[in-house]
Amino acid sequence: MRVTAARMRELLKVYFILGSNNCRKNPLEVIAEAIEGGITLFQYREKGSGALVGEEKVKLARAIQELCQQHRIPFIVNDDIELALALNADGVHIGQEDAPAAVVREKIGDKILGVSVHTREQAYEAIRQGADYLGIGPIFATTTKEDAKEAAGTTLIKALREDGLTVPIVGIGGITPDNARVVMAAGADGVSVITAISLADSPVQSTRKLYQAVHSQPEG
Ligand SMILES: C=C1C=NC(C(F)(F)F)=NC1=N
Ligand SMILES: [Mg+2]
């Protein structure tokens, strides 16, 4: 059956996203370190310049899924619904330019469905169509997503919480151990990162710092 909101909130705490083109070394090594450091959810996002395609993409996805399964970390696939179904992944993440959430929900059954939203209307529509969590950002400036919008800060997260919305929300975009608390204080249930872990000198250390930041009391 569908993931509960309470369980989804736990999973969103430290949500690592990675594709082979987001890191210099072997993605499996980076993910193993991130798992050791305490990530709670993983998303395979093979996208942008230099991304793998075809059989190579499937092989890497399987290898990463295997690693996640060994450590009981749910494995989410970005964009590629067919790949997610072929691997029996734990869920998918889609953006506004992908198929409508209701269409994807019908295809994936009770798997986890995450939707990127940038406005109140998109947020309410995603929930109505069956999203289990919302990805909101970019909170801070990001260099990872090549077609990212302007940094929007935490305005939308705060607005949705002021509306009384309790849907699980994860912030994304330029998040580091130093600014993660701001995202949590705005009402996010967790933070999603790529570069803060994938290009860190020590992915384990960086993950540990993120984990501590999201579990610490709001400052002040
Ligand atoms: C563009 C994206 C926005 N948000 C998220 C997540 F953090 F998972 F919600 N993933 C993406 N790929
Ligand atoms: Mg997409």
Short mmCIF file of C-alpha atoms and ligand atoms in Angstrom, two decimals:
data_model
loop_
_atom_site.label_atom_id
_atom_site.label_comp_id
_atom_site.label_asym_id
_atom_site.label_seq_id
_atom_site.Cartn_x
_atom_site.Cartn_y
_atom_site.Cartn_z
CA MET A 1 0.00 0.00 0.00
CA ARG A 2 0.91 3.68 -0.27
CA VAL A 3 3.69 5.05 1.93
CA THR A 4 2.26 6.94 4.94
CA ALA A 5 3.01 10.67 5.29
CA ALA A 6 4.83 9.97 8.57
CA ARG A 7 7.09 7.39 6.91
CA MET A 8 7.62 9.70 3.90
CA ARG A 9 8.76 12.49 6.25
CA GLU A 10 11.35 10.15 7.80
CA LEU A 11 12.63 9.13 4.38
CA LEU A 12 13.00 12.73 3.19
CA LYS A 13 15.42 13.78 5.97
CA VAL A 14 18.70 13.38 4.00
CA TYR A 15 17.74 12.65 0.40
CA PHE A 16 20.81 12.07 -1.82
CA ILE A 17 20.44 12.43 -5.60
CA LEU A 18 23.17 11.29 -7.98
CA GLY A 19 23.94 10.56 -11.63
CA SER A 20 27.30 9.42 -13.02
CA ASN A 21 27.97 12.95 -14.37
CA ASN A 22 27.62 14.55 -10.91
CA CYS A 23 30.80 13.02 -9.52
CA ARG A 24 34.45 12.58 -10.42
CA LYS A 25 34.92 9.11 -8.93
CA ASN A 26 32.93 5.89 -9.19
CA PRO A 27 29.28 6.66 -8.33
CA LEU A 28 29.04 3.41 -6.34
CA GLU A 29 31.89 4.53 -4.08
CA VAL A 30 30.25 7.91 -3.50
CA ILE A 31 26.88 6.30 -2.72
CA ALA A 32 28.48 3.76 -0.35
CA GLU A 33 30.04 6.67 1.57
CA ALA A 34 26.73 8.58 1.58
CA ILE A 35 24.94 5.52 2.96
CA GLU A 36 27.62 5.19 5.68
CA GLY A 37 27.12 8.87 6.47
CA GLY A 38 23.39 8.35 7.05
CA ILE A 39 21.36 9.22 3.95
CA THR A 40 17.71 8.21 4.32
CA LEU A 41 16.63 8.07 0.64
CA PHE A 42 18.37 7.85 -2.73
CA GLN A 43 17.38 9.09 -6.20
CA TYR A 44 19.10 7.96 -9.41
CA ARG A 45 19.04 11.00 -11.74
CA GLU A 46 21.02 10.25 -14.91
CA LYS A 47 20.51 13.53 -16.77
CA GLY A 48 22.31 16.43 -18.49
CA SER A 49 25.64 16.65 -20.29
CA GLY A 50 27.60 13.42 -20.13
CA ALA A 51 24.75 11.34 -18.76
CA LEU A 52 24.69 7.61 -19.57
CA VAL A 53 22.01 6.22 -21.85
CA GLY A 54 20.70 2.79 -22.86
CA GLU A 55 22.27 -0.38 -21.47
CA GLU A 56 25.01 1.48 -19.56
CA LYS A 57 22.37 3.51 -17.73
CA VAL A 58 20.38 0.37 -16.87
CA LYS A 59 23.49 -1.46 -15.64
CA LEU A 60 24.52 1.40 -13.36
CA ALA A 61 20.94 1.77 -12.09
CA ARG A 62 20.83 -1.96 -11.19
CA ALA A 63 24.18 -1.79 -9.41
CA ILE A 64 23.09 1.24 -7.37
CA GLN A 65 19.71 -0.34 -6.57
CA GLU A 66 21.52 -3.43 -5.29
CA LEU A 67 23.70 -1.28 -3.00
CA CYS A 68 20.67 0.62 -1.69
CA GLN A 69 18.74 -2.62 -1.08
CA GLN A 70 21.67 -4.06 0.93
CA HIS A 71 21.39 -1.07 3.27
CA ARG A 72 17.57 -0.78 3.20
CA ILE A 73 17.67 2.64 1.53
CA PRO A 74 14.67 3.08 -0.78
CA PHE A 75 15.69 3.60 -4.43
CA ILE A 76 13.90 6.29 -6.46
CA VAL A 77 14.34 6.87 -10.21
CA ASN A 78 14.12 10.36 -11.70
CA ASP A 79 12.08 10.93 -14.91
CA ASP A 80 12.45 7.42 -16.39
CA ILE A 81 9.21 5.64 -15.41
CA GLU A 82 9.91 2.66 -17.67
CA LEU A 83 13.30 2.11 -16.03
CA ALA A 84 11.70 2.39 -12.58
CA LEU A 85 9.12 -0.26 -13.50
CA ALA A 86 11.71 -2.53 -15.17
CA LEU A 87 13.81 -2.47 -11.98
CA ASN A 88 10.82 -2.57 -9.63
CA ALA A 89 12.26 0.57 -8.00
CA ASP A 90 10.69 1.90 -4.81
CA GLY A 91 9.44 5.01 -6.55
CA VAL A 92 9.82 7.75 -9.14
CA HIS A 93 10.38 11.49 -9.17
CA ILE A 94 8.87 13.67 -11.89
CA GLY A 95 8.93 17.35 -12.78
CA GLN A 96 6.38 19.65 -14.37
CA GLU A 97 7.65 18.81 -17.85
CA ASP A 98 7.18 15.05 -17.37
CA ALA A 99 3.91 13.14 -17.72
CA PRO A 100 1.07 14.35 -15.44
CA ALA A 101 1.31 12.93 -11.92
CA ALA A 102 -2.06 11.16 -12.28
CA VAL A 103 -0.82 9.30 -15.37
CA VAL A 104 2.37 8.27 -13.58
CA ARG A 105 0.44 7.28 -10.45
CA GLU A 106 -1.74 4.97 -12.58
CA LYS A 107 1.42 3.33 -14.04
CA ILE A 108 3.35 2.84 -10.78
CA GLY A 109 0.54 1.73 -8.45
CA ASP A 110 1.56 2.20 -4.79
CA LYS A 111 5.21 3.07 -5.42
CA ILE A 112 6.51 6.36 -4.02
CA LEU A 113 5.69 9.34 -6.27
CA GLY A 114 7.58 12.62 -5.86
CA VAL A 115 6.75 15.76 -7.84
CA SER A 116 8.81 18.95 -8.32
CA VAL A 117 6.67 22.05 -7.86
CA HIS A 118 7.43 25.78 -8.12
CA THR A 119 4.05 27.40 -7.32
CA ARG A 120 1.13 26.96 -4.91
CA GLU A 121 -1.10 25.83 -7.80
CA GLN A 122 1.41 23.18 -8.90
CA ALA A 123 1.68 22.01 -5.28
CA TYR A 124 -2.09 21.58 -4.81
CA GLU A 125 -2.44 19.93 -8.23
CA ALA A 126 0.38 17.46 -7.50
CA ILE A 127 -1.26 16.46 -4.22
CA ARG A 128 -4.67 16.12 -5.91
CA GLN A 129 -3.08 13.83 -8.54
CA GLY A 130 -1.52 11.54 -5.95
CA ALA A 131 1.97 12.79 -5.04
CA ASP A 132 3.51 11.31 -1.87
CA TYR A 133 5.97 14.20 -1.48
CA LEU A 134 6.81 17.55 -3.08
CA GLY A 135 10.30 18.66 -4.16
CA ILE A 136 10.57 22.44 -3.82
CA GLY A 137 13.44 24.55 -5.08
CA PRO A 138 15.93 25.68 -6.03
CA ILE A 139 16.13 27.10 -2.51
CA PHE A 140 19.64 28.47 -3.09
CA ALA A 141 21.56 28.96 -6.32
CA THR A 142 22.52 25.68 -7.92
CA THR A 143 25.02 24.81 -10.63
CA THR A 144 23.95 21.16 -10.90
CA LYS A 145 20.65 21.39 -12.76
CA GLU A 146 21.53 23.00 -16.09
CA ASP A 147 18.06 24.50 -16.64
CA ALA A 148 17.35 25.40 -13.02
CA LYS A 149 15.14 28.39 -12.23
CA GLU A 150 16.29 31.36 -10.14
CA ALA A 151 16.91 30.57 -6.46
CA ALA A 152 13.48 30.98 -4.87
CA GLY A 153 14.42 30.73 -1.20
CA THR A 154 12.02 29.17 1.27
CA THR A 155 9.02 31.35 0.38
CA LEU A 156 6.88 28.62 -1.15
CA ILE A 157 7.64 26.11 1.62
CA LYS A 158 6.59 28.69 4.24
CA ALA A 159 3.46 29.65 2.25
CA LEU A 160 2.28 26.05 1.98
CA ARG A 161 2.83 25.45 5.69
CA GLU A 162 0.96 28.70 6.48
CA ASP A 163 -1.88 27.33 4.34
CA GLY A 164 -1.96 24.43 6.81
CA LEU A 165 -0.59 21.93 4.28
CA THR A 166 1.06 18.93 5.98
CA VAL A 167 2.18 17.08 2.82
CA PRO A 168 5.80 15.81 3.06
CA ILE A 169 8.12 18.40 1.51
CA VAL A 170 11.83 18.25 0.68
CA GLY A 171 13.88 21.31 -0.23
CA ILE A 172 16.45 21.14 -3.03
CA GLY A 173 18.99 23.42 -4.66
CA GLY A 174 22.36 24.56 -3.35
CA ILE A 175 21.80 23.01 0.09
CA THR A 176 24.87 22.42 2.28
CA PRO A 177 25.42 21.50 5.94
CA ASP A 178 25.70 25.25 6.64
CA ASN A 179 22.31 26.29 5.24
CA ALA A 180 20.26 23.12 5.77
CA ARG A 181 18.78 24.38 9.05
CA VAL A 182 17.20 27.35 7.24
CA VAL A 183 15.32 24.91 4.97
CA MET A 184 14.10 22.85 7.95
CA ALA A 185 13.10 25.99 9.90
CA ALA A 186 10.92 27.01 6.94
CA GLY A 187 8.93 23.78 7.37
CA ALA A 188 10.63 21.25 5.08
CA ASP A 189 10.73 17.64 6.31
CA GLY A 190 14.20 17.13 4.85
CA VAL A 191 16.85 18.29 2.43
CA SER A 192 17.85 16.91 -0.94
CA VAL A 193 21.41 17.31 -2.18
CA ILE A 194 23.69 16.38 -5.04
CA THR A 195 26.94 18.37 -4.99
CA ALA A 196 27.25 18.82 -1.21
CA ILE A 197 27.87 15.08 -1.06
CA SER A 198 28.92 14.06 -4.59
CA LEU A 199 31.80 16.55 -4.87
CA ALA A 200 32.73 16.65 -1.18
CA ASP A 201 36.32 15.81 -0.19
CA SER A 202 34.74 13.35 2.22
CA PRO A 203 31.19 12.34 1.22
CA VAL A 204 30.84 10.50 4.55
CA GLN A 205 31.72 13.59 6.59
CA SER A 206 29.52 15.87 4.53
CA THR A 207 26.59 13.48 4.86
CA ARG A 208 27.12 13.25 8.63
CA LYS A 209 27.07 17.06 8.88
CA LEU A 210 23.84 17.22 6.84
CA TYR A 211 22.30 14.54 9.03
CA GLN A 212 23.21 16.49 12.16
CA ALA A 213 21.92 19.75 10.68
CA VAL A 214 18.48 18.36 9.81
CA HIS A 215 18.13 16.69 13.20
CA SER A 216 19.25 19.71 15.23
CA GLN A 217 16.88 22.15 16.91
CA PRO A 218 16.15 25.34 14.91
CA GLU A 219 18.69 28.01 15.84
CA GLY A 220 17.60 30.99 17.95
C1 LIG B 1 14.40 18.29 -10.00
C2 LIG B 1 14.20 17.70 -8.79
C3 LIG B 1 13.58 18.40 -7.70
N1 LIG B 1 13.37 17.78 -6.51
C4 LIG B 1 13.76 16.51 -6.36
C5 LIG B 1 13.50 15.87 -5.00
F1 LIG B 1 14.42 16.34 -4.14
F2 LIG B 1 13.60 14.55 -5.09
F3 LIG B 1 12.28 16.22 -4.56
N2 LIG B 1 14.33 15.77 -7.32
C6 LIG B 1 14.58 16.30 -8.55
N3 LIG B 1 15.11 15.61 -9.48
MG MG B 2 11.94 15.43 -14.82
#
